[in-house]
Amino acid sequence: MSDDKLIPPSPDAETYARTAVATANAVEIFDREDPFALFADWLTEAKKKEPNDANAVALATADASGLPDVRMVLLKDVDVDGFVFYTNLESGKGGQLAENPQAALCFHWKSLRRQVRVRGAVEPVSAEEADAYFASRARDSRIGAWASKQSRPLESRFALEKSVAREAARFGLGEVPRPPHWSGFRIRPLSLEFWRDRPFRLHDRMFFDRPDLGSTWTVSRLYP
Ligand SMILES: Cc1cc2nc3c(=O)[nH]c(=O)nc-3n(C[C@H](O)[C@H](O)[C@H](O)COP(=O)(O)O)c2cc1C
Protein backbone atom coordinates (compact mmCIF):
# COMPACT_ATOMS: atom_id res chain seq x y z
CA MET A 1 0.00 0.00 0.00
CA SER A 2 1.30 3.45 -0.81
CA ASP A 3 1.50 6.06 1.94
CA ASP A 4 -1.43 8.51 1.46
CA LYS A 5 0.75 11.41 2.51
CA LEU A 6 3.50 10.55 0.06
CA ILE A 7 1.25 10.80 -2.99
CA PRO A 8 -0.38 14.20 -3.56
CA PRO A 9 -4.19 14.17 -3.53
CA SER A 10 -6.22 14.66 -6.71
CA PRO A 11 -6.96 18.38 -7.18
CA ASP A 12 -10.37 19.75 -6.21
CA ALA A 13 -12.24 22.43 -8.19
CA GLU A 14 -10.66 25.25 -6.19
CA THR A 15 -7.14 23.92 -6.81
CA TYR A 16 -7.83 23.65 -10.53
CA ALA A 17 -9.05 27.24 -10.61
CA ARG A 18 -5.91 28.41 -8.78
CA THR A 19 -3.32 26.38 -10.68
CA ALA A 20 -4.65 26.21 -14.22
CA VAL A 21 -2.12 27.66 -16.64
CA ALA A 22 -3.79 30.44 -18.58
CA THR A 23 -4.49 29.25 -22.10
CA ALA A 24 -5.85 32.57 -23.38
CA ASN A 25 -2.44 33.88 -24.45
CA ALA A 26 -0.85 30.51 -25.05
CA VAL A 27 0.19 29.57 -28.55
CA GLU A 28 -2.90 28.07 -30.16
CA ILE A 29 -2.20 24.46 -30.99
CA PHE A 30 -5.25 23.44 -32.92
CA ASP A 31 -4.59 25.45 -36.05
CA ARG A 32 -0.97 24.38 -36.43
CA GLU A 33 0.21 22.37 -39.43
CA ASP A 34 3.93 22.13 -38.67
CA PRO A 35 4.75 20.13 -35.53
CA PHE A 36 8.40 21.26 -35.54
CA ALA A 37 7.40 24.93 -35.42
CA LEU A 38 4.94 24.18 -32.62
CA PHE A 39 7.64 22.25 -30.76
CA ALA A 40 10.04 25.18 -31.13
CA ASP A 41 7.40 27.54 -29.68
CA TRP A 42 6.79 25.27 -26.71
CA LEU A 43 10.51 24.76 -26.02
CA THR A 44 11.02 28.53 -26.20
CA GLU A 45 8.30 29.01 -23.58
CA ALA A 46 9.72 26.17 -21.46
CA LYS A 47 13.20 27.77 -21.48
CA LYS A 48 11.69 30.90 -19.91
CA LYS A 49 9.75 29.01 -17.23
CA GLU A 50 11.65 25.85 -16.26
CA PRO A 51 14.13 26.22 -13.38
CA ASN A 52 16.73 24.17 -15.31
CA ASP A 53 17.26 21.84 -18.27
CA ALA A 54 14.17 22.73 -20.32
CA ASN A 55 15.75 20.51 -23.01
CA ALA A 56 15.77 17.42 -20.75
CA VAL A 57 13.73 14.58 -22.20
CA ALA A 58 12.94 10.96 -21.35
CA LEU A 59 14.34 8.69 -24.06
CA ALA A 60 12.73 5.25 -24.40
CA THR A 61 14.49 2.45 -26.26
CA ALA A 62 14.01 -1.32 -26.42
CA ASP A 63 16.44 -4.18 -26.89
CA ALA A 64 16.07 -6.89 -29.53
CA SER A 65 13.69 -8.84 -27.27
CA GLY A 66 11.44 -5.77 -27.03
CA LEU A 67 12.13 -5.09 -23.32
CA PRO A 68 11.76 -1.30 -22.88
CA ASP A 69 14.20 0.99 -21.09
CA VAL A 70 13.99 4.71 -20.38
CA ARG A 71 16.29 7.46 -19.09
CA MET A 72 16.74 11.21 -19.35
CA VAL A 73 18.97 12.82 -21.99
CA LEU A 74 19.47 16.40 -23.16
CA LEU A 75 18.09 17.47 -26.52
CA LYS A 76 20.98 19.11 -28.40
CA ASP A 77 19.42 19.94 -31.74
CA VAL A 78 16.00 19.93 -33.35
CA ASP A 79 14.76 20.83 -36.82
CA VAL A 80 12.62 19.26 -39.54
CA ASP A 81 15.09 16.38 -39.76
CA GLY A 82 14.48 15.35 -36.16
CA PHE A 83 15.57 15.40 -32.53
CA VAL A 84 19.27 14.96 -31.66
CA PHE A 85 20.95 13.77 -28.45
CA TYR A 86 24.52 12.63 -27.69
CA THR A 87 25.80 9.70 -25.69
CA ASN A 88 28.32 6.89 -25.25
CA LEU A 89 27.72 4.36 -28.02
CA GLU A 90 28.77 1.51 -25.69
CA SER A 91 26.21 2.47 -23.00
CA GLY A 92 22.98 0.59 -22.33
CA LYS A 93 21.04 2.82 -24.71
CA GLY A 94 23.85 2.60 -27.29
CA GLY A 95 23.58 -1.21 -27.32
CA GLN A 96 19.79 -1.10 -27.49
CA LEU A 97 19.80 1.35 -30.39
CA ALA A 98 22.32 -0.82 -32.26
CA GLU A 99 19.92 -3.78 -31.90
CA ASN A 100 16.71 -1.85 -32.43
CA PRO A 101 17.09 1.61 -34.01
CA GLN A 102 13.75 3.04 -32.94
CA ALA A 103 12.96 5.29 -29.99
CA ALA A 104 10.41 7.47 -28.27
CA LEU A 105 10.85 10.76 -26.42
CA CYS A 106 8.70 12.31 -23.72
CA PHE A 107 9.21 15.95 -22.69
CA HIS A 108 7.35 17.10 -19.57
CA TRP A 109 7.46 20.78 -18.65
CA LYS A 110 5.89 20.95 -15.20
CA SER A 111 5.95 24.75 -15.09
CA LEU A 112 3.81 24.84 -18.25
CA ARG A 113 1.84 21.66 -17.51
CA ARG A 114 2.65 20.39 -20.98
CA GLN A 115 3.94 17.18 -22.51
CA VAL A 116 5.30 16.35 -25.96
CA ARG A 117 5.74 12.77 -27.15
CA VAL A 118 7.78 11.75 -30.20
CA ARG A 119 8.20 8.33 -31.87
CA GLY A 120 10.34 7.32 -34.79
CA ALA A 121 13.32 5.65 -36.35
CA VAL A 122 16.80 6.50 -35.09
CA GLU A 123 19.85 7.31 -37.21
CA PRO A 124 23.39 8.14 -36.15
CA VAL A 125 24.37 11.76 -36.75
CA SER A 126 27.27 12.32 -39.14
CA ALA A 127 30.85 12.33 -37.83
CA GLU A 128 31.12 16.04 -38.76
CA GLU A 129 27.99 16.91 -36.77
CA ALA A 130 29.18 14.94 -33.73
CA ASP A 131 32.67 16.50 -33.96
CA ALA A 132 31.20 20.00 -34.07
CA TYR A 133 29.01 19.42 -31.02
CA PHE A 134 31.81 17.65 -29.11
CA ALA A 135 34.16 20.56 -29.76
CA SER A 136 31.60 22.95 -28.21
CA ARG A 137 31.66 21.12 -24.87
CA ALA A 138 33.76 22.17 -21.88
CA ARG A 139 37.26 20.65 -21.95
CA ASP A 140 36.62 18.71 -18.72
CA SER A 141 33.44 17.24 -20.24
CA ARG A 142 35.43 16.18 -23.29
CA ILE A 143 38.00 14.48 -21.04
CA GLY A 144 35.13 12.89 -19.09
CA ALA A 145 33.81 11.34 -22.29
CA TRP A 146 37.16 9.53 -22.68
CA ALA A 147 37.30 8.55 -19.00
CA SER A 148 33.80 7.11 -18.59
CA LYS A 149 32.83 3.61 -19.68
CA GLN A 150 29.20 4.66 -19.39
CA SER A 151 26.80 2.03 -18.00
CA ARG A 152 29.52 -0.52 -17.15
CA PRO A 153 30.38 -1.48 -13.56
CA LEU A 154 32.61 1.02 -11.72
CA GLU A 155 34.64 -0.26 -8.80
CA SER A 156 34.72 3.04 -6.87
CA ARG A 157 34.48 6.82 -7.29
CA PHE A 158 38.26 6.84 -6.92
CA ALA A 159 38.62 4.57 -9.97
CA LEU A 160 36.67 7.13 -12.02
CA GLU A 161 38.80 10.00 -10.71
CA LYS A 162 41.97 8.07 -11.62
CA SER A 163 40.61 7.46 -15.09
CA VAL A 164 39.86 11.20 -15.51
CA ALA A 165 43.38 12.12 -14.28
CA ARG A 166 44.94 9.58 -16.66
CA GLU A 167 43.05 10.99 -19.66
CA ALA A 168 43.81 14.58 -18.64
CA ALA A 169 47.53 13.74 -18.44
CA ARG A 170 47.40 11.90 -21.77
CA PHE A 171 46.01 14.96 -23.57
CA GLY A 172 48.09 17.48 -21.64
CA LEU A 173 47.50 20.88 -23.21
CA GLY A 174 46.63 19.38 -26.59
CA GLU A 175 43.30 19.07 -28.34
CA VAL A 176 40.76 16.59 -26.94
CA PRO A 177 39.19 14.93 -29.99
CA ARG A 178 35.84 13.13 -29.94
CA PRO A 179 36.24 9.53 -28.75
CA PRO A 180 35.22 6.86 -31.29
CA HIS A 181 32.71 5.51 -28.73
CA TRP A 182 30.90 8.85 -28.33
CA SER A 183 28.43 10.31 -30.82
CA GLY A 184 24.83 11.33 -31.38
CA PHE A 185 21.55 10.02 -32.68
CA ARG A 186 18.70 11.69 -34.54
CA ILE A 187 15.13 10.52 -34.00
CA ARG A 188 13.21 11.10 -37.20
CA PRO A 189 9.59 11.32 -36.08
CA LEU A 190 6.68 9.50 -37.61
CA SER A 191 4.41 10.86 -34.88
CA LEU A 192 4.35 13.68 -32.33
CA GLU A 193 1.75 14.46 -29.72
CA PHE A 194 1.26 17.78 -27.95
CA TRP A 195 -0.59 17.59 -24.62
CA ARG A 196 -1.77 20.58 -22.65
CA ASP A 197 -3.26 20.44 -19.17
CA ARG A 198 -6.87 21.55 -18.78
CA PRO A 199 -9.00 21.44 -15.62
CA PHE A 200 -10.66 18.21 -14.48
CA ARG A 201 -8.35 16.06 -16.61
CA LEU A 202 -10.13 17.21 -19.79
CA HIS A 203 -6.81 17.91 -21.43
CA ASP A 204 -6.07 19.03 -24.99
CA ARG A 205 -4.21 16.52 -27.16
CA MET A 206 -2.99 17.25 -30.66
CA PHE A 207 -1.63 14.33 -32.65
CA PHE A 208 0.54 14.59 -35.80
CA ASP A 209 1.44 11.49 -37.76
CA ARG A 210 2.68 10.43 -41.18
CA PRO A 211 3.16 6.97 -42.72
CA ASP A 212 6.73 7.72 -43.80
CA LEU A 213 9.23 10.57 -43.69
CA GLY A 214 8.32 11.82 -47.17
CA SER A 215 4.59 12.22 -46.50
CA THR A 216 2.73 15.24 -45.18
CA TRP A 217 1.38 15.25 -41.63
CA THR A 218 -2.12 14.18 -40.70
CA VAL A 219 -3.36 16.19 -37.73
CA SER A 220 -6.04 15.04 -35.30
CA ARG A 221 -7.35 15.71 -31.83
CA LEU A 222 -7.39 12.86 -29.33
CA TYR A 223 -9.67 12.31 -26.35
CA PRO A 224 -7.81 13.08 -23.13
C1 LIG B 1 18.59 15.73 -16.81
C2 LIG B 1 19.48 14.60 -17.31
C3 LIG B 1 20.11 14.74 -18.53
C4 LIG B 1 20.93 13.72 -19.02
N1 LIG B 1 21.49 13.85 -20.26
C5 LIG B 1 22.21 12.83 -20.79
C6 LIG B 1 22.67 12.90 -22.13
O1 LIG B 1 22.44 13.88 -22.87
N2 LIG B 1 23.39 11.84 -22.61
C7 LIG B 1 23.64 10.73 -21.84
O2 LIG B 1 24.31 9.81 -22.33
N3 LIG B 1 23.18 10.63 -20.57
C8 LIG B 1 22.46 11.65 -20.03
N4 LIG B 1 21.98 11.55 -18.75
C9 LIG B 1 22.25 10.32 -17.98
C10 LIG B 1 21.25 9.23 -18.44
O3 LIG B 1 19.97 9.46 -17.87
C11 LIG B 1 21.71 7.82 -18.07
O4 LIG B 1 22.00 7.72 -16.69
C12 LIG B 1 22.96 7.39 -18.85
O5 LIG B 1 22.96 7.88 -20.18
C13 LIG B 1 23.08 5.87 -18.90
O6 LIG B 1 21.91 5.34 -19.47
P1 LIG B 1 21.91 3.91 -20.23
O7 LIG B 1 22.61 2.93 -19.31
O8 LIG B 1 20.47 3.57 -20.43
O9 LIG B 1 22.65 4.08 -21.52
C14 LIG B 1 21.15 12.55 -18.24
C15 LIG B 1 20.51 12.44 -16.99
C16 LIG B 1 19.69 13.45 -16.54
C17 LIG B 1 19.00 13.27 -15.21
mmCIF file with all atom_site columns, C-alpha atoms in Angstrom, residues 126-206:
data_model
loop_
_atom_site.group_PDB
_atom_site.id
_atom_site.type_symbol
_atom_site.label_atom_id
_atom_site.label_alt_id
_atom_site.label_comp_id
_atom_site.label_asym_id
_atom_site.label_entity_id
_atom_site.label_seq_id
_atom_site.pdbx_PDB_ins_code
_atom_site.Cartn_x
_atom_site.Cartn_y
_atom_site.Cartn_z
_atom_site.occupancy
_atom_site.B_iso_or_equiv
_atom_site.pdbx_formal_charge
_atom_site.auth_seq_id
_atom_site.auth_comp_id
_atom_site.auth_asym_id
_atom_site.auth_atom_id
_atom_site.pdbx_PDB_model_num
ATOM 1  C CA . SER A 1 126 ? 27.271  12.324 -39.144 1.00 0.00 ? 126 SER A CA 1
ATOM 2  C CA . ALA A 1 127 ? 30.848  12.326 -37.832 1.00 0.00 ? 127 ALA A CA 1
ATOM 3  C CA . GLU A 1 128 ? 31.124  16.035 -38.760 1.00 0.00 ? 128 GLU A CA 1
ATOM 4  C CA . GLU A 1 129 ? 27.991  16.910 -36.775 1.00 0.00 ? 129 GLU A CA 1
ATOM 5  C CA . ALA A 1 130 ? 29.180  14.938 -33.734 1.00 0.00 ? 130 ALA A CA 1
ATOM 6  C CA . ASP A 1 131 ? 32.674  16.498 -33.960 1.00 0.00 ? 131 ASP A CA 1
ATOM 7  C CA . ALA A 1 132 ? 31.204  20.001 -34.067 1.00 0.00 ? 132 ALA A CA 1
ATOM 8  C CA . TYR A 1 133 ? 29.014  19.421 -31.021 1.00 0.00 ? 133 TYR A CA 1
ATOM 9  C CA . PHE A 1 134 ? 31.806  17.645 -29.105 1.00 0.00 ? 134 PHE A CA 1
ATOM 10 C CA . ALA A 1 135 ? 34.158  20.559 -29.764 1.00 0.00 ? 135 ALA A CA 1
ATOM 11 C CA . SER A 1 136 ? 31.596  22.953 -28.215 1.00 0.00 ? 136 SER A CA 1
ATOM 12 C CA . ARG A 1 137 ? 31.657  21.121 -24.870 1.00 0.00 ? 137 ARG A CA 1
ATOM 13 C CA . ALA A 1 138 ? 33.763  22.172 -21.879 1.00 0.00 ? 138 ALA A CA 1
ATOM 14 C CA . ARG A 1 139 ? 37.259  20.646 -21.945 1.00 0.00 ? 139 ARG A CA 1
ATOM 15 C CA . ASP A 1 140 ? 36.617  18.708 -18.721 1.00 0.00 ? 140 ASP A CA 1
ATOM 16 C CA . SER A 1 141 ? 33.437  17.241 -20.237 1.00 0.00 ? 141 SER A CA 1
ATOM 17 C CA . ARG A 1 142 ? 35.433  16.176 -23.292 1.00 0.00 ? 142 ARG A CA 1
ATOM 18 C CA . ILE A 1 143 ? 37.998  14.485 -21.041 1.00 0.00 ? 143 ILE A CA 1
ATOM 19 C CA . GLY A 1 144 ? 35.133  12.890 -19.088 1.00 0.00 ? 144 GLY A CA 1
ATOM 20 C CA . ALA A 1 145 ? 33.807  11.342 -22.293 1.00 0.00 ? 145 ALA A CA 1
ATOM 21 C CA . TRP A 1 146 ? 37.156  9.532  -22.684 1.00 0.00 ? 146 TRP A CA 1
ATOM 22 C CA . ALA A 1 147 ? 37.304  8.553  -19.004 1.00 0.00 ? 147 ALA A CA 1
ATOM 23 C CA . SER A 1 148 ? 33.804  7.105  -18.595 1.00 0.00 ? 148 SER A CA 1
ATOM 24 C CA . LYS A 1 149 ? 32.826  3.606  -19.675 1.00 0.00 ? 149 LYS A CA 1
ATOM 25 C CA . GLN A 1 150 ? 29.198  4.661  -19.395 1.00 0.00 ? 150 GLN A CA 1
ATOM 26 C CA . SER A 1 151 ? 26.798  2.028  -17.995 1.00 0.00 ? 151 SER A CA 1
ATOM 27 C CA . ARG A 1 152 ? 29.517  -0.518 -17.155 1.00 0.00 ? 152 ARG A CA 1
ATOM 28 C CA . PRO A 1 153 ? 30.377  -1.482 -13.560 1.00 0.00 ? 153 PRO A CA 1
ATOM 29 C CA . LEU A 1 154 ? 32.613  1.024  -11.721 1.00 0.00 ? 154 LEU A CA 1
ATOM 30 C CA . GLU A 1 155 ? 34.642  -0.256 -8.798  1.00 0.00 ? 155 GLU A CA 1
ATOM 31 C CA . SER A 1 156 ? 34.716  3.037  -6.870  1.00 0.00 ? 156 SER A CA 1
ATOM 32 C CA . ARG A 1 157 ? 34.479  6.819  -7.289  1.00 0.00 ? 157 ARG A CA 1
ATOM 33 C CA . PHE A 1 158 ? 38.258  6.845  -6.919  1.00 0.00 ? 158 PHE A CA 1
ATOM 34 C CA . ALA A 1 159 ? 38.622  4.574  -9.966  1.00 0.00 ? 159 ALA A CA 1
ATOM 35 C CA . LEU A 1 160 ? 36.670  7.126  -12.018 1.00 0.00 ? 160 LEU A CA 1
ATOM 36 C CA . GLU A 1 161 ? 38.800  10.002 -10.712 1.00 0.00 ? 161 GLU A CA 1
ATOM 37 C CA . LYS A 1 162 ? 41.971  8.074  -11.616 1.00 0.00 ? 162 LYS A CA 1
ATOM 38 C CA . SER A 1 163 ? 40.614  7.465  -15.095 1.00 0.00 ? 163 SER A CA 1
ATOM 39 C CA . VAL A 1 164 ? 39.863  11.201 -15.506 1.00 0.00 ? 164 VAL A CA 1
ATOM 40 C CA . ALA A 1 165 ? 43.378  12.116 -14.277 1.00 0.00 ? 165 ALA A CA 1
ATOM 41 C CA . ARG A 1 166 ? 44.940  9.583  -16.658 1.00 0.00 ? 166 ARG A CA 1
ATOM 42 C CA . GLU A 1 167 ? 43.050  10.986 -19.659 1.00 0.00 ? 167 GLU A CA 1
ATOM 43 C CA . ALA A 1 168 ? 43.809  14.585 -18.640 1.00 0.00 ? 168 ALA A CA 1
ATOM 44 C CA . ALA A 1 169 ? 47.529  13.744 -18.445 1.00 0.00 ? 169 ALA A CA 1
ATOM 45 C CA . ARG A 1 170 ? 47.399  11.896 -21.765 1.00 0.00 ? 170 ARG A CA 1
ATOM 46 C CA . PHE A 1 171 ? 46.009  14.956 -23.575 1.00 0.00 ? 171 PHE A CA 1
ATOM 47 C CA . GLY A 1 172 ? 48.093  17.477 -21.642 1.00 0.00 ? 172 GLY A CA 1
ATOM 48 C CA . LEU A 1 173 ? 47.497  20.877 -23.211 1.00 0.00 ? 173 LEU A CA 1
ATOM 49 C CA . GLY A 1 174 ? 46.628  19.378 -26.591 1.00 0.00 ? 174 GLY A CA 1
ATOM 50 C CA . GLU A 1 175 ? 43.296  19.069 -28.343 1.00 0.00 ? 175 GLU A CA 1
ATOM 51 C CA . VAL A 1 176 ? 40.758  16.590 -26.939 1.00 0.00 ? 176 VAL A CA 1
ATOM 52 C CA . PRO A 1 177 ? 39.187  14.933 -29.987 1.00 0.00 ? 177 PRO A CA 1
ATOM 53 C CA . ARG A 1 178 ? 35.845  13.128 -29.943 1.00 0.00 ? 178 ARG A CA 1
ATOM 54 C CA . PRO A 1 179 ? 36.240  9.530  -28.747 1.00 0.00 ? 179 PRO A CA 1
ATOM 55 C CA . PRO A 1 180 ? 35.215  6.861  -31.287 1.00 0.00 ? 180 PRO A CA 1
ATOM 56 C CA . HIS A 1 181 ? 32.710  5.512  -28.735 1.00 0.00 ? 181 HIS A CA 1
ATOM 57 C CA . TRP A 1 182 ? 30.900  8.851  -28.333 1.00 0.00 ? 182 TRP A CA 1
ATOM 58 C CA . SER A 1 183 ? 28.428  10.315 -30.817 1.00 0.00 ? 183 SER A CA 1
ATOM 59 C CA . GLY A 1 184 ? 24.833  11.333 -31.377 1.00 0.00 ? 184 GLY A CA 1
ATOM 60 C CA . PHE A 1 185 ? 21.549  10.017 -32.683 1.00 0.00 ? 185 PHE A CA 1
ATOM 61 C CA . ARG A 1 186 ? 18.702  11.685 -34.536 1.00 0.00 ? 186 ARG A CA 1
ATOM 62 C CA . ILE A 1 187 ? 15.130  10.521 -33.998 1.00 0.00 ? 187 ILE A CA 1
ATOM 63 C CA . ARG A 1 188 ? 13.210  11.095 -37.200 1.00 0.00 ? 188 ARG A CA 1
ATOM 64 C CA . PRO A 1 189 ? 9.590   11.317 -36.078 1.00 0.00 ? 189 PRO A CA 1
ATOM 65 C CA . LEU A 1 190 ? 6.675   9.500  -37.613 1.00 0.00 ? 190 LEU A CA 1
ATOM 66 C CA . SER A 1 191 ? 4.412   10.865 -34.880 1.00 0.00 ? 191 SER A CA 1
ATOM 67 C CA . LEU A 1 192 ? 4.353   13.684 -32.330 1.00 0.00 ? 192 LEU A CA 1
ATOM 68 C CA . GLU A 1 193 ? 1.750   14.460 -29.722 1.00 0.00 ? 193 GLU A CA 1
ATOM 69 C CA . PHE A 1 194 ? 1.264   17.776 -27.951 1.00 0.00 ? 194 PHE A CA 1
ATOM 70 C CA . TRP A 1 195 ? -0.587  17.586 -24.617 1.00 0.00 ? 195 TRP A CA 1
ATOM 71 C CA . ARG A 1 196 ? -1.766  20.576 -22.646 1.00 0.00 ? 196 ARG A CA 1
ATOM 72 C CA . ASP A 1 197 ? -3.262  20.437 -19.171 1.00 0.00 ? 197 ASP A CA 1
ATOM 73 C CA . ARG A 1 198 ? -6.872  21.548 -18.777 1.00 0.00 ? 198 ARG A CA 1
ATOM 74 C CA . PRO A 1 199 ? -8.997  21.439 -15.625 1.00 0.00 ? 199 PRO A CA 1
ATOM 75 C CA . PHE A 1 200 ? -10.665 18.211 -14.477 1.00 0.00 ? 200 PHE A CA 1
ATOM 76 C CA . ARG A 1 201 ? -8.350  16.055 -16.608 1.00 0.00 ? 201 ARG A CA 1
ATOM 77 C CA . LEU A 1 202 ? -10.131 17.208 -19.791 1.00 0.00 ? 202 LEU A CA 1
ATOM 78 C CA . HIS A 1 203 ? -6.809  17.910 -21.431 1.00 0.00 ? 203 HIS A CA 1
ATOM 79 C CA . ASP A 1 204 ? -6.070  19.025 -24.993 1.00 0.00 ? 204 ASP A CA 1
ATOM 80 C CA . ARG A 1 205 ? -4.212  16.524 -27.161 1.00 0.00 ? 205 ARG A CA 1
ATOM 81 C CA . MET A 1 206 ? -2.993  17.250 -30.659 1.00 0.00 ? 206 MET A CA 1
#
